[in-house]
Coordinates of C-alpha atoms and ligand atoms in Angstrom, one line a residue:
M1 CA -71.3 -81.3 -44.3
S2 CA -68.8 -82.0 -42.7
L3 CA -66.6 -85.5 -41.9
I4 CA -63.8 -83.3 -40.0
K5 CA -64.9 -82.2 -36.4
E6 CA -61.6 -79.9 -35.4
R7 CA -63.4 -76.7 -37.8
P8 CA -66.6 -74.7 -38.2
A9 CA -68.0 -76.7 -42.4
S10 CA -68.0 -73.7 -44.1
D11 CA -64.3 -72.2 -43.7
T12 CA -62.5 -70.7 -47.0
L13 CA -59.3 -70.3 -44.3
S14 CA -59.7 -73.9 -42.8
W15 CA -59.7 -75.1 -46.2
R16 CA -56.8 -73.2 -47.5
A17 CA -54.8 -75.4 -44.6
F18 CA -55.8 -78.7 -44.6
D19 CA -55.8 -78.6 -48.6
R20 CA -52.8 -77.2 -47.7
E21 CA -51.2 -79.8 -44.9
H22 CA -53.1 -83.1 -46.9
H23 CA -53.6 -82.9 -51.2
L24 CA -51.5 -82.7 -53.7
H25 CA -53.1 -81.1 -56.8
P26 CA -52.3 -82.4 -60.2
F27 CA -51.1 -80.6 -63.0
T28 CA -49.8 -77.4 -59.8
D29 CA -46.4 -76.1 -58.6
T30 CA -46.8 -77.6 -54.7
K31 CA -45.3 -74.3 -53.3
A32 CA -46.9 -71.5 -55.2
L33 CA -50.0 -73.0 -54.4
A34 CA -49.0 -73.7 -50.6
E35 CA -48.2 -69.9 -50.3
E36 CA -50.9 -69.1 -52.3
G37 CA -53.7 -70.9 -51.3
C38 CA -56.3 -72.5 -52.6
R39 CA -60.3 -71.3 -54.7
V40 CA -62.3 -73.5 -53.5
I41 CA -64.4 -74.1 -54.9
T42 CA -68.6 -74.6 -53.8
R43 CA -71.1 -74.5 -56.3
A44 CA -72.0 -74.1 -59.5
D45 CA -75.4 -73.4 -61.4
G46 CA -75.5 -72.9 -65.3
V47 CA -72.3 -71.6 -66.6
Y48 CA -71.4 -70.0 -63.3
I49 CA -69.9 -71.8 -59.7
W50 CA -68.6 -69.9 -56.9
D51 CA -66.1 -69.8 -54.4
S52 CA -66.5 -70.7 -50.5
D53 CA -66.1 -66.8 -49.7
G54 CA -69.1 -66.3 -52.0
K55 CA -68.3 -65.2 -55.2
R56 CA -69.1 -66.0 -58.6
L57 CA -67.5 -66.6 -61.5
L58 CA -68.7 -67.2 -66.0
D59 CA -67.0 -71.2 -66.1
G60 CA -65.4 -70.1 -69.2
M61 CA -63.6 -73.4 -69.0
A62 CA -66.7 -75.4 -68.6
G63 CA -64.9 -76.6 -65.9
L64 CA -61.5 -78.7 -67.8
W65 CA -63.4 -78.9 -70.8
C66 CA -66.0 -81.1 -69.7
V67 CA -69.2 -79.8 -68.8
N68 CA -70.9 -79.2 -71.7
V69 CA -74.8 -79.1 -70.7
G70 CA -74.2 -76.7 -67.9
Y71 CA -74.1 -77.3 -64.0
G72 CA -77.2 -78.4 -62.0
R73 CA -79.0 -80.6 -64.3
K74 CA -81.4 -82.3 -62.0
E75 CA -81.7 -85.0 -64.9
L76 CA -78.6 -85.9 -64.1
A77 CA -78.8 -86.6 -60.4
D78 CA -82.1 -88.2 -60.8
A79 CA -80.5 -90.8 -63.4
A80 CA -77.2 -91.8 -60.6
Y81 CA -79.5 -92.1 -58.2
R82 CA -81.9 -93.9 -59.5
Q83 CA -79.5 -96.6 -60.6
L84 CA -77.6 -96.0 -57.4
L85 CA -80.4 -98.1 -55.9
E86 CA -81.2 -100.3 -58.7
L87 CA -77.6 -101.6 -59.2
P88 CA -74.7 -99.4 -57.8
Y89 CA -72.0 -101.7 -58.6
Y90 CA -71.5 -104.6 -61.3
N91 CA -69.0 -105.5 -63.5
S92 CA -68.5 -106.5 -67.6
F93 CA -65.7 -109.3 -67.1
F94 CA -66.4 -112.8 -67.3
K95 CA -69.0 -112.6 -69.8
T96 CA -71.4 -110.5 -67.5
S97 CA -73.2 -107.2 -68.1
H98 CA -76.0 -104.6 -67.2
P99 CA -78.5 -102.2 -68.4
A100 CA -77.0 -99.0 -68.0
A101 CA -73.6 -100.0 -70.1
I102 CA -76.1 -102.0 -72.2
E103 CA -77.8 -99.4 -72.5
L104 CA -75.2 -96.8 -73.0
A105 CA -73.1 -98.9 -75.4
K106 CA -76.4 -99.3 -78.2
L107 CA -76.1 -95.5 -77.9
L108 CA -72.9 -94.1 -78.3
A109 CA -73.0 -97.2 -81.6
D110 CA -75.9 -94.2 -82.7
V111 CA -74.5 -91.3 -82.7
T112 CA -71.3 -92.1 -83.6
A113 CA -70.3 -92.4 -88.0
P114 CA -71.9 -96.4 -88.6
H115 CA -68.8 -98.0 -89.3
L116 CA -68.4 -97.7 -85.2
N117 CA -70.4 -99.9 -83.4
H118 CA -68.6 -101.1 -80.4
V119 CA -66.9 -99.8 -77.3
F120 CA -64.9 -100.5 -74.7
F121 CA -65.5 -99.0 -71.7
T122 CA -62.9 -97.0 -69.2
N123 CA -62.8 -94.7 -66.3
S124 CA -61.5 -92.0 -67.8
G125 CA -59.6 -90.2 -71.2
S126 CA -56.3 -91.6 -70.3
E127 CA -57.4 -94.9 -69.5
A128 CA -59.5 -94.5 -73.2
N129 CA -56.1 -93.9 -74.2
D130 CA -54.0 -96.9 -72.4
T131 CA -56.7 -98.5 -73.9
V132 CA -56.0 -97.6 -77.7
I133 CA -52.1 -98.5 -77.9
R134 CA -53.1 -102.1 -76.7
L135 CA -55.9 -103.1 -78.7
V136 CA -53.9 -101.2 -81.8
R137 CA -51.3 -103.2 -80.9
R138 CA -53.2 -106.5 -80.3
Y139 CA -55.1 -106.1 -83.7
W140 CA -51.5 -106.0 -85.5
D141 CA -50.9 -109.1 -83.6
L142 CA -53.8 -110.2 -84.7
A143 CA -53.6 -109.4 -88.3
G144 CA -49.7 -111.6 -88.6
K145 CA -48.4 -108.4 -88.7
P146 CA -46.2 -107.7 -84.6
E147 CA -43.7 -105.5 -85.3
K148 CA -46.2 -103.1 -86.9
H149 CA -46.8 -101.7 -83.4
V150 CA -45.4 -97.7 -83.8
I151 CA -47.8 -95.3 -83.2
I152 CA -46.9 -91.8 -84.5
S153 CA -48.2 -89.0 -82.1
R154 CA -47.5 -84.9 -82.5
N155 CA -45.3 -82.5 -80.4
D156 CA -47.9 -80.2 -77.9
A157 CA -50.4 -83.0 -78.1
Y158 CA -51.8 -84.1 -74.7
H159 CA -53.9 -87.4 -75.1
G160 CA -53.7 -88.6 -70.5
S161 CA -51.3 -88.7 -67.4
T162 CA -51.6 -92.2 -67.4
I163 CA -47.7 -93.8 -68.6
G164 CA -49.7 -94.6 -72.4
A165 CA -50.9 -91.7 -72.7
A166 CA -48.6 -89.9 -71.2
S167 CA -46.1 -91.4 -73.6
L168 CA -48.8 -90.6 -76.7
S169 CA -48.8 -86.5 -74.8
G170 CA -46.5 -84.0 -76.7
L171 CA -45.4 -81.6 -73.9
K172 CA -41.9 -81.4 -72.9
P173 CA -42.5 -81.2 -69.0
M174 CA -45.4 -84.7 -69.1
H175 CA -42.2 -86.8 -70.8
E176 CA -39.1 -85.6 -69.2
Q177 CA -41.1 -86.8 -65.8
G178 CA -40.7 -90.5 -65.8
H179 CA -38.4 -91.0 -68.8
L180 CA -41.5 -91.5 -71.4
P181 CA -42.4 -91.5 -73.6
I182 CA -42.3 -95.3 -73.5
P183 CA -40.5 -97.3 -76.5
G184 CA -42.9 -97.4 -80.4
I185 CA -43.6 -94.4 -79.7
A186 CA -42.8 -91.4 -82.5
H187 CA -43.8 -87.6 -82.9
I188 CA -44.3 -85.4 -85.5
A189 CA -44.7 -81.8 -85.1
P190 CA -48.1 -80.0 -85.0
P191 CA -50.1 -77.9 -87.9
Y192 CA -49.3 -74.4 -85.6
W193 CA -49.3 -72.3 -88.2
Y194 CA -49.3 -69.0 -86.2
R195 CA -46.2 -69.7 -84.5
D196 CA -44.9 -71.9 -87.1
G197 CA -45.9 -71.2 -90.7
G198 CA -43.2 -68.7 -91.6
D199 CA -43.9 -67.2 -94.7
L200 CA -45.9 -70.3 -95.4
S201 CA -50.3 -69.8 -96.2
P202 CA -52.2 -71.3 -93.9
E203 CA -53.6 -73.9 -96.7
Q204 CA -49.1 -74.5 -98.1
F205 CA -47.9 -74.9 -94.3
G206 CA -51.8 -77.4 -93.4
L207 CA -50.6 -79.3 -96.4
A208 CA -46.7 -79.3 -95.3
A209 CA -47.7 -80.2 -91.3
A210 CA -49.8 -83.6 -92.8
R211 CA -47.2 -84.2 -94.8
W212 CA -44.2 -84.7 -92.3
L213 CA -46.6 -88.0 -91.3
E214 CA -45.9 -89.3 -94.9
E215 CA -42.4 -88.4 -94.0
K216 CA -42.1 -90.2 -90.6
I217 CA -44.1 -93.3 -92.1
N218 CA -41.2 -93.7 -95.1
E219 CA -38.3 -92.8 -92.1
L220 CA -39.7 -95.6 -89.5
G221 CA -41.2 -98.1 -93.0
A222 CA -44.3 -98.7 -93.3
D223 CA -44.2 -101.9 -92.5
R224 CA -43.8 -100.8 -88.4
V225 CA -45.7 -98.3 -87.8
A226 CA -49.4 -99.3 -87.2
A227 CA -51.5 -95.8 -86.4
F228 CA -51.4 -92.3 -86.4
V229 CA -53.1 -90.4 -83.6
G230 CA -54.9 -86.9 -83.6
E231 CA -57.3 -84.4 -82.0
P232 CA -59.2 -82.6 -84.7
V233 CA -58.4 -79.5 -82.4
Q234 CA -54.9 -80.0 -80.8
G235 CA -57.0 -78.5 -76.8
A236 CA -53.8 -78.6 -74.1
G237 CA -51.3 -77.8 -76.2
G238 CA -52.8 -74.5 -77.0
V239 CA -56.1 -75.0 -79.1
I240 CA -53.8 -75.6 -82.3
V241 CA -57.0 -75.5 -85.5
P242 CA -54.9 -77.0 -88.5
P243 CA -55.8 -75.3 -91.9
E244 CA -58.1 -76.3 -93.6
N245 CA -56.6 -78.6 -96.0
Y246 CA -54.7 -80.8 -93.4
W247 CA -57.5 -83.8 -92.1
P248 CA -58.0 -84.8 -95.6
E249 CA -54.3 -85.0 -96.4
I250 CA -54.0 -87.2 -92.8
Q251 CA -56.8 -89.9 -94.3
R252 CA -55.4 -89.9 -97.4
I253 CA -52.4 -90.6 -95.9
C254 CA -53.5 -92.9 -93.8
N255 CA -55.1 -95.3 -96.4
E256 CA -52.3 -95.2 -98.3
Y257 CA -50.2 -96.7 -95.7
D258 CA -52.8 -98.8 -93.9
V259 CA -51.9 -96.7 -91.0
L260 CA -54.9 -96.8 -88.3
L261 CA -56.2 -93.3 -87.8
I262 CA -57.1 -92.6 -84.0
V263 CA -59.3 -89.9 -83.9
D264 CA -59.0 -88.3 -79.8
E265 CA -62.6 -86.6 -79.2
V266 CA -61.6 -86.5 -75.5
I267 CA -62.4 -82.6 -75.7
C268 CA -64.0 -82.6 -79.0
G269 CA -66.6 -85.4 -79.0
F270 CA -70.1 -84.0 -78.0
G271 CA -70.4 -81.0 -79.9
R272 CA -67.6 -78.9 -78.5
L273 CA -66.6 -77.9 -82.6
G274 CA -70.8 -78.1 -83.8
A275 CA -71.4 -81.0 -84.1
W276 CA -72.0 -84.8 -82.8
F277 CA -67.7 -85.3 -83.2
G278 CA -64.5 -83.7 -84.3
S279 CA -64.7 -87.0 -86.6
D280 CA -68.3 -85.4 -88.1
H281 CA -66.7 -81.5 -88.1
Y282 CA -63.7 -82.9 -90.4
R283 CA -64.9 -85.8 -91.9
L284 CA -63.2 -87.9 -90.9
K285 CA -63.4 -92.3 -90.9
P286 CA -61.2 -93.2 -88.0
D287 CA -60.6 -96.3 -86.8
L288 CA -60.9 -96.0 -83.1
M289 CA -61.7 -93.1 -81.4
P290 CA -60.7 -92.3 -77.5
I291 CA -64.1 -90.5 -76.0
A292 CA -63.9 -89.3 -72.5
K293 CA -65.5 -86.2 -70.5
G294 CA -68.5 -85.0 -72.5
L295 CA -69.2 -87.8 -72.5
S296 CA -71.1 -87.6 -69.1
S297 CA -70.8 -83.9 -68.7
G298 CA -67.8 -85.0 -66.8
Y299 CA -70.9 -85.6 -64.1
L300 CA -69.3 -89.5 -63.5
P301 CA -65.7 -90.0 -64.6
I302 CA -66.7 -92.2 -67.8
G303 CA -64.5 -92.8 -70.7
G304 CA -64.3 -95.4 -73.7
V305 CA -63.0 -95.9 -76.9
M306 CA -65.4 -96.5 -79.8
V307 CA -63.9 -99.4 -81.9
G308 CA -64.7 -99.8 -85.1
D309 CA -66.1 -102.3 -87.5
R310 CA -62.5 -103.8 -89.6
L311 CA -60.9 -103.8 -85.9
A312 CA -64.0 -105.6 -84.2
D313 CA -64.8 -108.2 -86.6
L314 CA -60.8 -108.9 -85.8
F315 CA -61.6 -108.8 -82.2
I316 CA -64.4 -111.5 -82.5
A317 CA -63.7 -113.1 -85.3
E318 CA -60.8 -114.2 -83.4
G319 CA -61.5 -116.0 -79.9
K320 CA -59.4 -115.2 -78.0
E321 CA -59.2 -113.6 -74.3
F322 CA -57.9 -109.8 -74.9
A323 CA -56.1 -109.1 -71.9
H324 CA -57.0 -105.7 -70.6
G325 CA -60.1 -104.4 -68.7
F326 CA -61.3 -102.3 -65.4
T327 CA -63.1 -103.1 -62.6
Y328 CA -64.8 -100.1 -63.1
S329 CA -65.5 -100.7 -67.1
G330 CA -69.0 -99.5 -67.5
H331 CA -69.7 -98.9 -63.9
P332 CA -73.5 -98.5 -64.0
V333 CA -73.6 -95.8 -62.3
A334 CA -71.7 -93.8 -64.8
C335 CA -73.1 -95.2 -68.1
A336 CA -76.8 -93.5 -66.4
V337 CA -75.0 -90.0 -66.2
A338 CA -74.1 -90.9 -69.5
L339 CA -77.6 -91.9 -71.0
A340 CA -78.7 -89.4 -69.4
N341 CA -76.8 -86.3 -70.4
I342 CA -76.5 -87.6 -74.1
A343 CA -80.5 -87.6 -73.7
L344 CA -80.2 -84.2 -72.9
L345 CA -77.8 -83.3 -75.8
R346 CA -80.3 -84.9 -78.5
D347 CA -84.0 -83.8 -77.4
E348 CA -82.7 -80.0 -76.2
K349 CA -80.9 -79.5 -79.5
I350 CA -78.2 -78.6 -77.7
I351 CA -75.1 -79.6 -80.6
E352 CA -77.6 -78.0 -83.1
N353 CA -78.0 -74.9 -81.5
V354 CA -74.1 -74.5 -81.0
K355 CA -74.0 -74.8 -84.8
A356 CA -76.5 -72.8 -86.1
A357 CA -76.8 -70.1 -83.8
T358 CA -74.3 -69.6 -80.2
G359 CA -71.5 -70.8 -82.7
P360 CA -71.4 -68.6 -85.0
Y361 CA -72.4 -65.8 -82.4
L362 CA -69.3 -66.6 -80.0
E363 CA -66.7 -66.6 -84.0
K364 CA -67.8 -63.6 -84.9
R365 CA -67.6 -61.8 -81.4
W366 CA -64.4 -64.3 -80.7
G367 CA -63.2 -62.7 -83.5
E368 CA -63.8 -59.2 -82.6
L369 CA -61.0 -58.9 -79.8
A370 CA -58.1 -59.5 -82.5
E371 CA -58.5 -55.9 -82.6
H372 CA -56.6 -55.7 -79.0
P373 CA -53.2 -54.2 -79.2
L374 CA -51.9 -57.6 -77.1
V375 CA -53.5 -60.7 -79.4
G376 CA -52.1 -61.5 -82.4
E377 CA -54.9 -63.9 -83.5
A378 CA -58.1 -64.7 -82.6
R379 CA -58.3 -68.4 -83.2
G380 CA -61.1 -71.3 -82.3
V381 CA -63.9 -73.7 -83.6
G382 CA -67.0 -73.8 -82.8
F383 CA -67.1 -73.3 -78.6
V384 CA -63.3 -73.6 -77.6
R385 CA -60.9 -70.6 -78.5
A386 CA -58.3 -69.3 -77.9
L387 CA -56.0 -65.8 -77.7
E388 CA -52.7 -65.7 -79.0
L389 CA -51.0 -62.7 -77.5
V390 CA -48.1 -62.0 -78.7
K391 CA -45.3 -58.6 -78.2
N392 CA -45.5 -58.2 -81.8
K393 CA -48.8 -58.6 -83.7
T394 CA -47.6 -57.2 -87.4
T395 CA -43.9 -59.3 -86.7
R396 CA -46.0 -62.3 -85.1
E397 CA -43.3 -62.3 -81.9
F398 CA -44.0 -63.8 -78.6
F399 CA -43.5 -62.8 -75.6
E400 CA -40.1 -64.3 -73.6
P401 CA -40.8 -66.5 -71.1
A402 CA -43.3 -68.1 -71.9
G403 CA -46.2 -68.5 -69.8
E404 CA -46.2 -64.9 -67.4
V405 CA -47.6 -62.6 -69.3
G406 CA -50.8 -65.9 -69.9
R407 CA -50.4 -66.3 -66.4
M408 CA -51.1 -61.9 -65.3
C409 CA -54.0 -62.4 -68.1
R410 CA -55.7 -65.1 -66.2
D411 CA -55.2 -63.7 -62.9
F412 CA -57.2 -60.5 -64.0
C413 CA -60.1 -63.1 -65.2
F414 CA -60.3 -64.0 -62.5
D415 CA -60.6 -61.0 -60.1
N416 CA -62.8 -60.0 -62.7
G417 CA -65.0 -63.3 -62.3
L418 CA -64.6 -64.8 -65.1
V419 CA -62.1 -68.4 -65.8
M420 CA -60.0 -68.2 -68.6
R421 CA -57.2 -70.5 -68.9
A422 CA -54.0 -69.7 -70.2
I423 CA -51.5 -72.2 -72.1
R424 CA -48.2 -70.3 -72.7
D425 CA -49.7 -66.4 -73.7
A426 CA -52.5 -67.7 -75.4
M427 CA -56.1 -67.6 -73.4
I428 CA -58.2 -70.7 -73.9
I429 CA -61.9 -71.1 -73.8
S430 CA -64.2 -74.4 -74.0
P431 CA -67.1 -73.0 -72.0
P432 CA -70.4 -74.7 -71.3
L433 CA -72.0 -75.9 -75.3
I434 CA -75.5 -74.1 -73.3
M435 CA -74.3 -71.0 -73.1
T436 CA -77.3 -68.0 -74.6
K437 CA -76.1 -65.5 -76.2
E438 CA -76.5 -63.0 -73.5
H439 CA -73.6 -65.0 -71.3
I440 CA -71.4 -64.0 -74.8
D441 CA -71.8 -60.7 -74.8
E442 CA -70.9 -61.0 -71.1
L443 CA -67.6 -63.7 -71.3
I444 CA -66.6 -60.9 -73.9
E445 CA -67.4 -57.9 -72.1
L446 CA -65.5 -59.1 -69.1
V447 CA -62.4 -60.8 -71.7
N448 CA -62.0 -57.5 -72.9
K449 CA -61.7 -55.9 -68.9
C450 CA -59.2 -58.4 -68.8
L451 CA -57.3 -57.7 -71.7
D452 CA -57.3 -54.1 -71.2
L453 CA -55.6 -54.8 -67.5
T454 CA -53.1 -56.9 -69.2
A455 CA -51.7 -54.7 -72.0
K456 CA -51.8 -51.7 -69.1
E457 CA -50.0 -53.6 -66.5
L458 CA -47.4 -54.4 -69.5
G459 CA -47.3 -50.4 -70.7
I460 CA -48.7 -51.0 -73.7
S461 CA -51.9 -49.5 -75.4
Ligands
PLP501 C1 -58.1 -84.8 -71.0 C2 -57.6 -85.2 -71.9 C3 -57.3 -87.0 -72.6 C4 -57.3 -87.5 -71.3 O1 -58.9 -87.0 -69.9 P1 -58.5 -87.7 -69.2 O2 -60.1 -88.6 -68.2 O3 -58.2 -86.2 -67.8 O4 -58.0 -88.9 -67.9 C5 -57.3 -87.1 -73.6 N1 -57.0 -86.2 -74.3 C6 -58.0 -85.5 -74.8 C7 -57.6 -84.6 -75.8 C8 -58.3 -84.1 -73.4 O5 -58.1 -83.3 -73.5

């Protein structure tokens, strides 16, 4: 179907031309894109996507870490269609509500930890993290400690692209463009053992990395530190998996200094680690939990913040208006799709299957890739994994400049029918949770082939 009269409905070249002339892309080198032309994806089913030339690709990224139940689920389309006819829009401002938002709020309270009983709806993970900043600061104001307003985050964190969320993020290029971070945000180094661990064992490094939080709190003064925010496994920073003793120590420090714990579940939530939430996997008790992506498996935009009883009780007791919200907070159609999505995850035992069967199988097969001469480390949890491509496996020497080898490998992947993402020189997968063992075999075979092509191009064997 085309609304544009001057061109045929399925012409890759004219799509590319219009895209180049009229479409500014997120996180894209616009000049390079104009030269190379965009890849046009036209349809998808299960774990595969197709481009406008009819080429099929295995989607190792589940879109952008989000299509947890896979593509083409009719249940989700039907839920949206029914809701569009019944009540396509109403808001939840000023004491109104509607069944889809109410039922989703109840279901979210059921699938999350017992102390998480309230949700504030947003349309994205970025908005969820901006909402977190406002909730945290409002909370400490209400608690009579307005000076407790600094939020500590980590380098290589990704919490979104709006001003607040980009400030929480720890990616240099984001901060350089736009005078960020905003005041009251501090950063510590991440638990990236492979890159920064030096001679320390992962356990020694994990403890040291957690103690950086304690040092930062002491440096700023605990009476000024409102919260710590972290992704259970850092996604867009390069799938940084913390050593096992990292999170328990972070939880201890937050408790000891009365610093709220915000666990950003936008990627890890809804099954990616083989548990409903990353907090369940790492046994954390977050005060606030931003969610998005897997909440609707990306079928429609929706996010939210799970708010712990400690905060919710004070907000409710206070009886004053929280001056924050979005026109589409709790959009009925997005809520209906999220409800249907969570029902699929639950009724088809998709997460249990990742935990018991496909997750361990992927871990085993992914681990085999560490034998490859380019791969310094094969790491991950559940269905989010990385391969660190390095110049020297023995000395853990990285390629210089970073990113070129990763891009080369990523391009080989696209050419050979696999979507794998490159973050610097780490090759990333975050596949749909419905991948079978046969799909995993196909994935590993494609990855191996593309690693070989990359090594050959570099003259390494
Ligand atoms: C993607 C992401 C976000 C931002 O979500 P958007 O929906 O893109 O705004 C926030 N946090 C994490 C951990 C993410 O991966």
